[in-house]
Amino acid sequence: MQSCNAILPGVQATRPPRSHVPPMTDDLAAEARYLHAALFPQPVDPAIVERYRDAHRLLFAGEPSSPLVSRIVERRLDAEAIEYALRRRNAGRELTRKLQMLCYLAEARAAYQDEFVNRKTRRARAILALAAAALRSRWKLLKGELLVRRHGLL
């Protein structure tokens, strides 16, 4: 396993020995499970929840807990739609970073390979999938804008 310095150049991270690592809070585990469900159809792998906690401790060290992410998880809002709407406004960086972190952790696992790799050449299906993704994108943006306004997320 690579160190965080190899994965994230320029980031100096010290990792305390396992015996000194605080137990994963229920909030952080719930956050990992909820954000995972927003991105992937399969149940979350417990190893991803554990690695999410480790990555969260390294990447968000010293930062206060995000009230935005807490509100999204607590109210069971569409994290993907909200992230898209906020990203277009250059806001909500912590939500974007957490979703990217989950994608990065999942991409390395064999069980998620089909989410990231297309193994067969299917031109017609690819064109249809692209058109569906464009429509879905528009819907997510509209939904995200409505959720941001309705729940006062800015």
PDB file of N, CA and C in Angstrom, residues 3 36 39 42 56 67 84 91 128 132 138:
ATOM      1  N   SER A   3       2.014   5.153   0.577  1.00  0.00           N
ATOM      2  CA  SER A   3       1.767   6.149   1.619  1.00  0.00           C
ATOM      3  C   SER A   3       0.992   7.307   1.018  1.00  0.00           C
ATOM      4  N   HIS A  36     -21.870   7.078  -0.608  1.00  0.00           N
ATOM      5  CA  HIS A  36     -21.627   5.933  -1.493  1.00  0.00           C
ATOM      6  C   HIS A  36     -22.910   5.570  -2.235  1.00  0.00           C
ATOM      7  N   LEU A  39     -23.702   7.506  -5.261  1.00  0.00           N
ATOM      8  CA  LEU A  39     -22.858   7.315  -6.437  1.00  0.00           C
ATOM      9  C   LEU A  39     -22.920   5.923  -7.052  1.00  0.00           C
ATOM     10  N   GLN A  42     -24.462  -0.647  -5.869  1.00  0.00           N
ATOM     11  CA  GLN A  42     -24.242  -1.792  -4.979  1.00  0.00           C
ATOM     12  C   GLN A  42     -24.042  -1.333  -3.526  1.00  0.00           C
ATOM     13  N   HIS A  56     -10.397  10.613   5.264  1.00  0.00           N
ATOM     14  CA  HIS A  56     -11.032  11.796   5.849  1.00  0.00           C
ATOM     15  C   HIS A  56     -10.132  12.386   6.925  1.00  0.00           C
ATOM     16  N   PRO A  67     -20.968  21.543   7.938  1.00  0.00           N
ATOM     17  CA  PRO A  67     -22.407  21.586   8.192  1.00  0.00           C
ATOM     18  C   PRO A  67     -23.215  21.272   6.929  1.00  0.00           C
ATOM     19  N   TYR A  84     -23.473  18.996  -7.910  1.00  0.00           N
ATOM     20  CA  TYR A  84     -23.428  19.551  -9.268  1.00  0.00           C
ATOM     21  C   TYR A  84     -23.846  21.025  -9.269  1.00  0.00           C
ATOM     22  N   ALA A  91     -18.966  26.641  -5.160  1.00  0.00           N
ATOM     23  CA  ALA A  91     -19.240  26.487  -3.735  1.00  0.00           C
ATOM     24  C   ALA A  91     -19.287  24.995  -3.412  1.00  0.00           C
ATOM     25  N   LEU A 128     -26.448   6.072 -27.047  1.00  0.00           N
ATOM     26  CA  LEU A 128     -27.663   6.162 -26.232  1.00  0.00           C
ATOM     27  C   LEU A 128     -27.330   6.495 -24.775  1.00  0.00           C
ATOM     28  N   ALA A 132     -28.561   9.749 -22.720  1.00  0.00           N
ATOM     29  CA  ALA A 132     -29.245   9.595 -21.433  1.00  0.00           C
ATOM     30  C   ALA A 132     -28.488  10.341 -20.331  1.00  0.00           C
ATOM     31  N   ARG A 138     -28.929  17.305 -16.909  1.00  0.00           N
ATOM     32  CA  ARG A 138     -29.831  18.466 -16.847  1.00  0.00           C
ATOM     33  C   ARG A 138     -30.797  18.321 -15.681  1.00  0.00           C
TER      34      ARG A 138
END
